[in-house]
Amino acid sequence: MAMPPAAPAATGQVDHADHVGHTEHTGQDMAAMPGMTMGPPDGAYAEGSGTARNPGNDGAMRGSHFMAGDWMLMLHGYAWGVYTDQGGPRGENEAFVTSMAMLSAARDYGGARLQLRSMMSLEPAMGAKGYPNLFATGETADGRIQLTDRQHPHDLFMELSARLDVDAGPGSVFVYGGPVAEPAIGPSAFMHRTSATYQPLSPITHHWFDSTHISYGVVTVGYAASRWQLEASAFRGREPDQFRWNIERPSLDSWSVRATWTPSPAWAVQVSHGRLKSPEQLEPDRDEARTTASVQYARHGVSALLAFSNKHLLPGRTLTAWLAEANWDIDRHHTVFARAENVANDELFPDRTDPLHDRKFRVGKLEGGYAYRLPFVGPFDLALGGSVGVFAKPAALDAAYGKMPVSFSLFAKVSLGG
């Protein structure tokens, strides 16, 4: 079903799992809320981004859960101040703020359930060039030059969607979508994965796994049962342009299919494939066939992800990527986290006059860090921490990136309920 399988049982209660370390929830935690039909009762999965599933032990999205008549409301969000120093000749140092606010409303109609979701960000205020992130590529700041070694900001409107589930046999038939939504491809987007809770930078593999999490125009239909889900999407393949404050014209020119298996609350496995029409603004005549597979695990305070993506450019070469990440809440205050990535990228030298333009290079990144968590003000929590990243690359990139670039980041993250 569309609603989180776990949440606090009392009106106005905030999930403070971050205060006591990662906790394992079951769907019965919400059963006491009036007017709501909960599922799955065994907490086999948790709600991720779009229609994606996370392991049930990750629990509901942390935030404020409360009732308003027959509606269950959930408010979630964060503001994340980061200072990063990306090493080497192409690295930059910069302070920036990422942010997200999400409001969802769900209602049970007896045999049918409706969820409305909105998600917004003030990241466009940081500027069209986003923030430094060595070896990250994708999208554009001005409609003419591709962003390289930087992560683009998210749009103001990250999601404006609805989902309707209707009981059918052991599960439900559902339809999901909206003018801004996420199609059924890849694992849950990185900002909705517990394994990436305190990673201060986006993955350099973002455009291999979850770049479609902001798509202008999505319609998804599927069948959802407790232990598995099958779904198919029609959506707009073009990634957001440099105008981050608006809603772009929706269309349905691309497609994807995804199968998800959640055999127990500890595991979530997905395989997906999609055909994206003209995803890159600067390469309008090139389509993309993307295949992804991922395994997520969550138990005893540990959340982890292992994922693979195969991106076939049409016409063009095939580019593959691996991603592994983990988050361990040691106790109520201390968390350690890590991320390892390996990706084949042919966009590191966008200047057509550069002798390395359009060449494919396989690069890797290993980043690890620590966060200290504590209550802040009212329902808000504060996490203070930092991370260090090292890179692996071929010698042909030494002149541009240096022999051994090292990055570090410091952060303060204020979030609602964890």
Short mmCIF file of C-alpha atoms in Angstrom, two decimals:
data_model
loop_
_atom_site.label_atom_id
_atom_site.label_comp_id
_atom_site.label_asym_id
_atom_site.label_seq_id
_atom_site.Cartn_x
_atom_site.Cartn_y
_atom_site.Cartn_z
CA MET A 1 0.00 0.00 0.00
CA ALA A 2 1.03 3.63 -0.35
CA MET A 3 1.29 4.52 3.32
CA PRO A 4 4.28 3.83 5.56
CA PRO A 5 4.04 0.44 7.26
CA ALA A 6 5.21 1.91 10.53
CA ALA A 7 4.71 5.16 12.42
CA PRO A 8 4.05 6.41 15.94
CA ALA A 9 0.68 5.42 17.28
CA ALA A 10 -0.27 8.66 19.01
CA THR A 11 -1.45 11.87 17.41
CA GLY A 12 1.33 14.45 17.12
CA GLN A 13 4.03 11.99 18.13
CA VAL A 14 7.45 12.33 16.55
CA ASP A 15 9.59 9.31 15.71
CA HIS A 16 12.82 9.87 17.62
CA ALA A 17 14.57 6.74 16.44
CA ASP A 18 17.64 8.88 15.82
CA HIS A 19 17.85 9.62 19.54
CA VAL A 20 18.12 5.98 20.52
CA GLY A 21 19.77 4.47 17.48
CA HIS A 22 18.10 2.78 14.54
CA THR A 23 14.95 0.95 15.61
CA GLU A 24 13.11 -1.85 13.88
CA HIS A 25 9.40 -1.15 13.39
CA THR A 26 6.42 -3.22 12.42
CA GLY A 27 3.18 -2.21 10.76
CA GLN A 28 1.35 -2.78 14.04
CA ASP A 29 2.84 0.46 15.39
CA MET A 30 0.22 2.39 13.39
CA ALA A 31 -2.71 0.06 13.97
CA ALA A 32 -4.04 2.20 16.81
CA MET A 33 -4.62 5.23 14.57
CA PRO A 34 -8.36 5.61 14.00
CA GLY A 35 -9.77 5.20 10.53
CA MET A 36 -6.61 3.66 9.07
CA THR A 37 -6.22 0.18 7.61
CA MET A 38 -2.59 -0.74 8.08
CA GLY A 39 -0.38 -2.95 5.96
CA PRO A 40 1.55 -4.98 5.66
CA PRO A 41 0.88 -6.26 9.20
CA ASP A 42 4.30 -7.94 9.36
CA GLY A 43 6.18 -4.75 8.37
CA ALA A 44 7.81 -6.57 5.44
CA TYR A 45 8.66 -3.29 3.71
CA ALA A 46 8.92 0.44 4.34
CA GLU A 47 7.92 3.27 2.02
CA GLY A 48 10.74 4.77 -0.06
CA SER A 49 10.72 7.50 -2.68
CA GLY A 50 8.01 7.38 -5.34
CA THR A 51 6.66 3.83 -5.27
CA ALA A 52 10.00 2.26 -4.29
CA ARG A 53 10.31 0.04 -1.23
CA ASN A 54 12.94 -0.01 1.51
CA PRO A 55 13.47 -2.79 4.07
CA GLY A 56 10.72 -2.86 6.69
CA ASN A 57 13.26 -2.48 9.49
CA ASP A 58 14.07 1.01 8.20
CA GLY A 59 10.63 1.99 9.51
CA ALA A 60 8.47 4.92 8.51
CA MET A 61 9.94 8.16 7.23
CA ARG A 62 10.99 10.02 10.35
CA GLY A 63 9.03 13.13 11.11
CA SER A 64 5.77 14.28 12.64
CA HIS A 65 2.81 11.92 12.19
CA PHE A 66 -0.63 13.12 13.27
CA MET A 67 -4.32 12.79 12.48
CA ALA A 68 -6.60 15.48 11.00
CA GLY A 69 -10.06 13.99 10.94
CA ASP A 70 -9.89 10.90 8.73
CA TRP A 71 -6.56 11.91 7.24
CA MET A 72 -3.17 10.77 8.51
CA LEU A 73 -0.60 13.51 7.89
CA MET A 74 3.17 13.20 7.84
CA LEU A 75 5.59 16.14 7.84
CA HIS A 76 9.24 15.45 7.16
CA GLY A 77 12.21 17.60 6.21
CA TYR A 78 15.76 18.81 6.82
CA ALA A 79 18.18 21.68 6.28
CA TRP A 80 21.77 20.60 5.81
CA GLY A 81 24.68 23.03 6.06
CA VAL A 82 27.85 21.62 4.45
CA TYR A 83 31.39 22.84 3.88
CA THR A 84 33.32 20.71 1.39
CA ASP A 85 36.86 20.85 0.07
CA GLN A 86 37.26 18.73 -3.06
CA GLY A 87 40.96 18.11 -3.64
CA GLY A 88 43.18 18.27 -6.71
CA PRO A 89 43.42 20.84 -9.52
CA ARG A 90 39.75 20.48 -10.49
CA GLY A 91 38.48 20.43 -6.93
CA GLU A 92 36.85 23.42 -5.25
CA ASN A 93 35.91 24.36 -1.71
CA GLU A 94 32.50 25.78 -0.93
CA ALA A 95 29.88 26.14 1.80
CA PHE A 96 26.28 25.41 0.81
CA VAL A 97 22.88 24.33 2.14
CA THR A 98 20.73 21.50 0.86
CA SER A 99 17.13 21.19 1.99
CA MET A 100 13.89 19.28 1.60
CA ALA A 101 10.38 19.54 3.05
CA MET A 102 7.75 16.87 2.53
CA LEU A 103 4.06 16.73 3.43
CA SER A 104 1.93 13.67 2.77
CA ALA A 105 -1.72 12.98 3.55
CA ALA A 106 -3.27 9.50 3.51
CA ARG A 107 -6.83 8.32 3.98
CA ASP A 108 -8.53 4.93 4.15
CA TYR A 109 -11.83 4.59 2.28
CA GLY A 110 -12.48 0.97 3.28
CA GLY A 111 -11.00 -1.24 0.59
CA ALA A 112 -9.20 1.70 -1.01
CA ARG A 113 -6.50 4.08 0.18
CA LEU A 114 -5.45 7.46 -1.16
CA GLN A 115 -2.14 9.18 -0.54
CA LEU A 116 -1.27 12.74 -1.60
CA ARG A 117 2.36 13.79 -1.45
CA SER A 118 4.26 17.04 -1.97
CA MET A 119 8.00 17.58 -1.65
CA MET A 120 9.89 20.83 -2.15
CA SER A 121 13.43 22.17 -1.84
CA LEU A 122 15.09 25.57 -1.60
CA GLU A 123 18.26 24.30 -3.28
CA PRO A 124 17.71 26.50 -6.37
CA ALA A 125 18.79 29.39 -4.10
CA MET A 126 22.35 28.00 -3.98
CA GLY A 127 22.81 28.90 -7.66
CA ALA A 128 22.50 27.05 -10.94
CA LYS A 129 25.97 25.46 -10.65
CA GLY A 130 25.12 23.54 -7.49
CA TYR A 131 28.02 22.45 -5.29
CA PRO A 132 31.49 20.86 -5.84
CA ASN A 133 31.52 17.07 -6.09
CA LEU A 134 34.59 15.61 -7.78
CA PHE A 135 33.81 13.23 -10.70
CA ALA A 136 30.07 14.01 -10.59
CA THR A 137 28.53 14.93 -13.97
CA GLY A 138 25.08 15.61 -15.38
CA GLU A 139 22.60 18.35 -16.30
CA THR A 140 23.57 21.97 -17.00
CA ALA A 141 23.74 25.37 -15.33
CA ASP A 142 23.04 27.54 -18.37
CA GLY A 143 21.62 25.31 -21.12
CA ARG A 144 24.96 25.33 -22.98
CA ILE A 145 27.68 23.85 -20.76
CA GLN A 146 27.43 20.54 -18.91
CA LEU A 147 28.09 20.49 -15.18
CA THR A 148 31.29 18.58 -14.43
CA ASP A 149 32.78 17.89 -10.99
CA ARG A 150 29.68 19.51 -9.51
CA GLN A 151 26.30 18.30 -8.31
CA HIS A 152 23.31 20.21 -9.68
CA PRO A 153 20.72 21.59 -7.21
CA HIS A 154 17.33 19.94 -6.95
CA ASP A 155 14.30 21.74 -8.32
CA LEU A 156 11.88 23.67 -6.09
CA PHE A 157 9.19 21.08 -6.81
CA MET A 158 10.61 17.63 -6.14
CA GLU A 159 7.27 15.82 -6.06
CA LEU A 160 3.57 16.59 -6.53
CA SER A 161 1.86 13.21 -6.71
CA ALA A 162 -1.05 11.00 -5.72
CA ARG A 163 -1.40 7.25 -5.23
CA LEU A 164 -4.59 5.20 -5.05
CA ASP A 165 -4.58 1.56 -3.86
CA VAL A 166 -7.62 -0.69 -4.26
CA ASP A 167 -7.74 -4.07 -2.51
CA ALA A 168 -7.43 -7.03 -4.88
CA GLY A 169 -6.74 -10.54 -3.62
CA PRO A 170 -3.78 -10.73 -1.23
CA GLY A 171 -2.63 -7.22 -2.18
CA SER A 172 -3.78 -4.14 -4.03
CA VAL A 173 -3.88 -2.70 -7.53
CA PHE A 174 -2.48 0.82 -7.52
CA VAL A 175 -2.03 3.83 -9.75
CA TYR A 176 0.48 6.57 -8.92
CA GLY A 177 1.66 9.71 -10.63
CA GLY A 178 1.49 13.45 -11.03
CA PRO A 179 3.05 16.45 -12.75
CA VAL A 180 6.24 15.92 -10.69
CA ALA A 181 6.87 12.37 -9.57
CA GLU A 182 9.25 9.40 -9.71
CA PRO A 183 8.92 6.50 -12.18
CA ALA A 184 9.51 2.85 -11.32
CA ILE A 185 13.21 2.49 -12.03
CA GLY A 186 16.15 1.98 -9.68
CA PRO A 187 16.23 1.80 -5.89
CA SER A 188 14.78 4.47 -3.64
CA ALA A 189 16.46 7.84 -4.26
CA PHE A 190 19.51 8.52 -2.09
CA MET A 191 17.85 11.12 0.17
CA HIS A 192 15.22 8.51 1.11
CA ARG A 193 17.64 5.66 1.89
CA THR A 194 18.61 5.11 5.52
CA SER A 195 21.97 3.84 4.26
CA ALA A 196 22.69 7.39 3.01
CA THR A 197 21.17 9.35 5.93
CA TYR A 198 24.35 11.29 6.79
CA GLN A 199 26.21 11.25 3.47
CA PRO A 200 26.82 15.01 2.91
CA LEU A 201 27.23 14.75 -0.89
CA SER A 202 25.17 13.03 -3.54
CA PRO A 203 26.63 9.87 -5.11
CA ILE A 204 28.78 10.39 -8.20
CA THR A 205 26.66 7.55 -9.62
CA HIS A 206 23.45 9.59 -9.17
CA HIS A 207 22.77 9.72 -12.92
CA TRP A 208 23.09 5.95 -13.17
CA PHE A 209 20.61 5.03 -10.42
CA ASP A 210 18.16 7.74 -9.30
CA SER A 211 18.40 10.77 -11.59
CA THR A 212 14.75 10.14 -12.55
CA HIS A 213 13.47 10.88 -9.04
CA ILE A 214 12.34 14.30 -10.31
CA SER A 215 10.44 13.61 -13.54
CA TYR A 216 7.92 16.02 -15.04
CA GLY A 217 5.04 13.72 -15.85
CA VAL A 218 4.67 10.19 -14.42
CA VAL A 219 1.95 7.55 -14.51
CA THR A 220 2.66 4.23 -12.77
CA VAL A 221 0.36 1.21 -12.46
CA GLY A 222 1.14 -1.93 -10.51
CA TYR A 223 0.21 -4.67 -8.10
CA ALA A 224 1.47 -4.52 -4.52
CA ALA A 225 1.51 -7.46 -2.13
CA SER A 226 3.21 -7.80 1.25
CA ARG A 227 6.30 -9.57 -0.07
CA TRP A 228 6.48 -8.37 -3.70
CA GLN A 229 5.49 -5.60 -6.07
CA LEU A 230 5.29 -5.37 -9.89
CA GLU A 231 4.88 -2.01 -11.64
CA ALA A 232 5.26 -0.18 -14.92
CA SER A 233 5.64 3.54 -15.61
CA ALA A 234 5.23 6.03 -18.44
CA PHE A 235 7.12 9.28 -17.84
CA ARG A 236 9.10 12.13 -19.33
CA GLY A 237 12.68 11.03 -19.97
CA ARG A 238 14.24 14.51 -20.16
CA GLU A 239 16.01 15.52 -16.97
CA PRO A 240 15.19 18.91 -15.39
CA ASP A 241 16.67 21.95 -17.12
CA GLN A 242 18.57 24.87 -15.57
CA PHE A 243 15.40 26.73 -14.57
CA ARG A 244 14.94 25.23 -11.10
CA TRP A 245 12.03 27.30 -9.75
CA ASN A 246 9.33 26.25 -12.24
CA ILE A 247 7.32 23.17 -13.20
CA GLU A 248 8.27 21.99 -16.67
CA ARG A 249 5.77 20.73 -19.20
CA PRO A 250 4.92 17.08 -18.41
CA SER A 251 4.95 14.37 -21.07
CA LEU A 252 4.92 10.56 -21.29
CA ASP A 253 7.60 9.64 -23.84
CA SER A 254 9.56 7.05 -21.86
CA TRP A 255 8.80 3.82 -20.00
CA SER A 256 10.12 1.54 -17.25
CA VAL A 257 9.26 -1.67 -15.41
CA ARG A 258 10.34 -2.78 -11.94
CA ALA A 259 9.97 -5.89 -9.77
CA THR A 260 10.60 -5.66 -6.02
CA TRP A 261 10.90 -8.54 -3.55
CA THR A 262 10.74 -7.97 0.22
CA PRO A 263 11.06 -11.48 1.70
CA SER A 264 11.41 -10.19 5.27
CA PRO A 265 11.66 -6.85 7.11
CA ALA A 266 15.45 -7.04 6.74
CA TRP A 267 15.63 -7.17 2.94
CA ALA A 268 14.46 -5.30 -0.18
CA VAL A 269 15.55 -6.47 -3.63
CA GLN A 270 14.66 -4.74 -6.91
CA VAL A 271 15.38 -5.21 -10.61
CA SER A 272 14.29 -2.60 -13.14
CA HIS A 273 14.69 -1.57 -16.75
CA GLY A 274 13.68 1.54 -18.65
CA ARG A 275 13.96 3.33 -21.98
CA LEU A 276 14.55 7.07 -21.50
CA LYS A 277 13.94 9.38 -24.43
CA SER A 278 16.47 12.20 -24.80
CA PRO A 279 17.38 12.46 -21.09
CA GLU A 280 20.23 14.96 -21.60
CA GLN A 281 19.34 18.51 -22.63
CA LEU A 282 22.69 18.94 -24.42
CA GLU A 283 22.34 15.67 -26.36
CA PRO A 284 18.71 15.75 -27.56
CA ASP A 285 19.23 13.03 -30.21
CA ARG A 286 20.53 10.41 -27.79
CA ASP A 287 18.24 8.05 -25.86
CA GLU A 288 19.18 5.74 -23.00
CA ALA A 289 18.39 2.17 -22.00
CA ARG A 290 18.96 1.76 -18.26
CA THR A 291 18.97 -1.48 -16.25
CA THR A 292 19.46 -1.53 -12.48
CA ALA A 293 19.53 -4.10 -9.71
CA SER A 294 19.91 -3.51 -5.97
CA VAL A 295 19.82 -5.26 -2.61
CA GLN A 296 19.09 -3.39 0.64
CA TYR A 297 19.54 -4.71 4.17
CA ALA A 298 18.49 -3.25 7.52
CA ARG A 299 18.85 -4.84 10.94
CA HIS A 300 20.28 -4.06 14.40
CA GLY A 301 21.07 -0.45 13.57
CA VAL A 302 22.78 -1.22 10.25
CA SER A 303 21.32 -0.16 6.89
CA ALA A 304 23.19 -1.08 3.72
CA LEU A 305 22.79 -1.02 -0.06
CA LEU A 306 24.58 -2.78 -2.92
CA ALA A 307 23.51 -1.72 -6.43
CA PHE A 308 24.52 -2.10 -10.09
CA SER A 309 23.47 -0.06 -13.13
CA ASN A 310 24.01 -0.57 -16.85
CA LYS A 311 23.44 2.58 -18.92
CA HIS A 312 23.39 2.00 -22.68
CA LEU A 313 23.49 5.22 -24.68
CA LEU A 314 21.51 5.05 -27.94
CA PRO A 315 23.47 5.58 -30.07
CA GLY A 316 26.68 5.19 -28.12
CA ARG A 317 28.58 3.09 -25.65
CA THR A 318 27.55 1.21 -22.52
CA LEU A 319 28.50 2.72 -19.15
CA THR A 320 28.24 0.67 -15.95
CA ALA A 321 28.31 1.66 -12.29
CA TRP A 322 28.52 0.00 -8.86
CA LEU A 323 27.37 1.55 -5.60
CA ALA A 324 27.69 0.32 -2.03
CA GLU A 325 26.79 2.29 1.08
CA ALA A 326 26.16 1.61 4.76
CA ASN A 327 25.00 3.47 7.86
CA TRP A 328 25.49 2.11 11.40
CA ASP A 329 23.73 3.78 14.34
CA ILE A 330 26.04 2.52 17.09
CA ASP A 331 23.94 3.96 19.89
CA ARG A 332 21.67 6.95 20.56
CA HIS A 333 24.38 9.48 19.67
CA HIS A 334 27.03 7.91 17.45
CA THR A 335 26.79 6.93 13.77
CA VAL A 336 29.44 5.86 11.27
CA PHE A 337 28.79 5.67 7.54
CA ALA A 338 30.58 4.82 4.30
CA ARG A 339 30.02 4.78 0.56
CA ALA A 340 32.01 3.08 -2.23
CA GLU A 341 31.40 3.79 -5.93
CA ASN A 342 32.89 2.68 -9.23
CA VAL A 343 31.63 4.14 -12.50
CA ALA A 344 32.54 4.35 -16.19
CA ASN A 345 32.07 7.99 -17.24
CA ASP A 346 32.59 9.63 -20.66
CA GLU A 347 31.48 13.16 -19.63
CA LEU A 348 34.50 14.34 -17.63
CA PHE A 349 35.82 16.56 -20.46
CA PRO A 350 32.85 18.35 -22.07
CA ASP A 351 35.03 20.73 -24.12
CA ARG A 352 35.03 19.29 -27.65
CA THR A 353 38.53 20.66 -28.31
CA ASP A 354 40.01 18.70 -25.38
CA PRO A 355 41.91 15.57 -26.53
CA LEU A 356 40.18 13.60 -23.75
CA HIS A 357 36.68 14.69 -24.83
CA ASP A 358 34.18 11.81 -25.07
CA ARG A 359 36.69 9.25 -23.76
CA LYS A 360 35.44 6.71 -21.23
CA PHE A 361 37.26 6.56 -17.90
CA ARG A 362 36.52 4.24 -14.99
CA VAL A 363 36.82 6.09 -11.69
CA GLY A 364 36.14 5.12 -8.10
CA LYS A 365 35.42 6.89 -4.85
CA LEU A 366 35.54 5.69 -1.26
CA GLU A 367 34.10 8.00 1.40
CA GLY A 368 33.57 7.42 5.10
CA GLY A 369 32.50 9.56 8.01
CA TYR A 370 31.00 10.03 11.45
CA ALA A 371 27.94 11.86 12.82
CA TYR A 372 27.10 12.82 16.41
CA ARG A 373 23.32 13.00 16.92
CA LEU A 374 21.44 14.88 19.64
CA PRO A 375 18.05 16.54 20.26
CA PHE A 376 17.94 20.14 19.07
CA VAL A 377 14.78 22.26 19.51
CA GLY A 378 11.31 20.80 19.97
CA PRO A 379 10.76 18.02 17.42
CA PHE A 380 14.00 18.82 15.57
CA ASP A 381 17.23 16.82 15.78
CA LEU A 382 20.79 17.93 15.07
CA ALA A 383 23.61 15.87 13.60
CA LEU A 384 27.20 17.17 13.52
CA GLY A 385 29.83 15.32 11.54
CA GLY A 386 32.20 15.02 8.68
CA SER A 387 33.59 12.70 6.03
CA VAL A 388 36.76 12.05 4.05
CA GLY A 389 36.85 10.77 0.48
CA VAL A 390 39.63 9.26 -1.65
CA PHE A 391 39.56 8.50 -5.36
CA ALA A 392 40.86 5.85 -7.75
CA LYS A 393 41.42 6.77 -11.40
CA PRO A 394 43.63 5.98 -14.40
CA ALA A 395 46.96 7.75 -14.80
CA ALA A 396 45.62 9.55 -17.89
CA LEU A 397 43.62 11.78 -15.51
CA ASP A 398 46.58 12.83 -13.34
CA ALA A 399 47.14 16.10 -15.21
CA ALA A 400 43.54 17.18 -14.69
CA TYR A 401 42.84 15.76 -11.23
CA GLY A 402 46.24 15.27 -9.62
CA LYS A 403 47.83 12.00 -8.60
CA MET A 404 45.84 11.44 -5.42
CA PRO A 405 43.02 13.92 -4.76
CA VAL A 406 41.44 13.79 -1.31
CA SER A 407 38.20 15.48 -0.28
CA PHE A 408 36.69 16.26 3.10
CA SER A 409 33.34 17.65 4.22
CA LEU A 410 31.97 19.03 7.48
CA PHE A 411 28.24 19.31 8.15
CA ALA A 412 25.44 20.25 10.50
CA LYS A 413 22.08 18.66 9.67
CA VAL A 414 18.84 19.80 11.31
CA SER A 415 15.97 17.45 10.62
CA LEU A 416 12.44 16.90 11.74
CA GLY A 417 12.32 13.73 13.82
CA GLY A 418 15.69 12.32 12.75
#
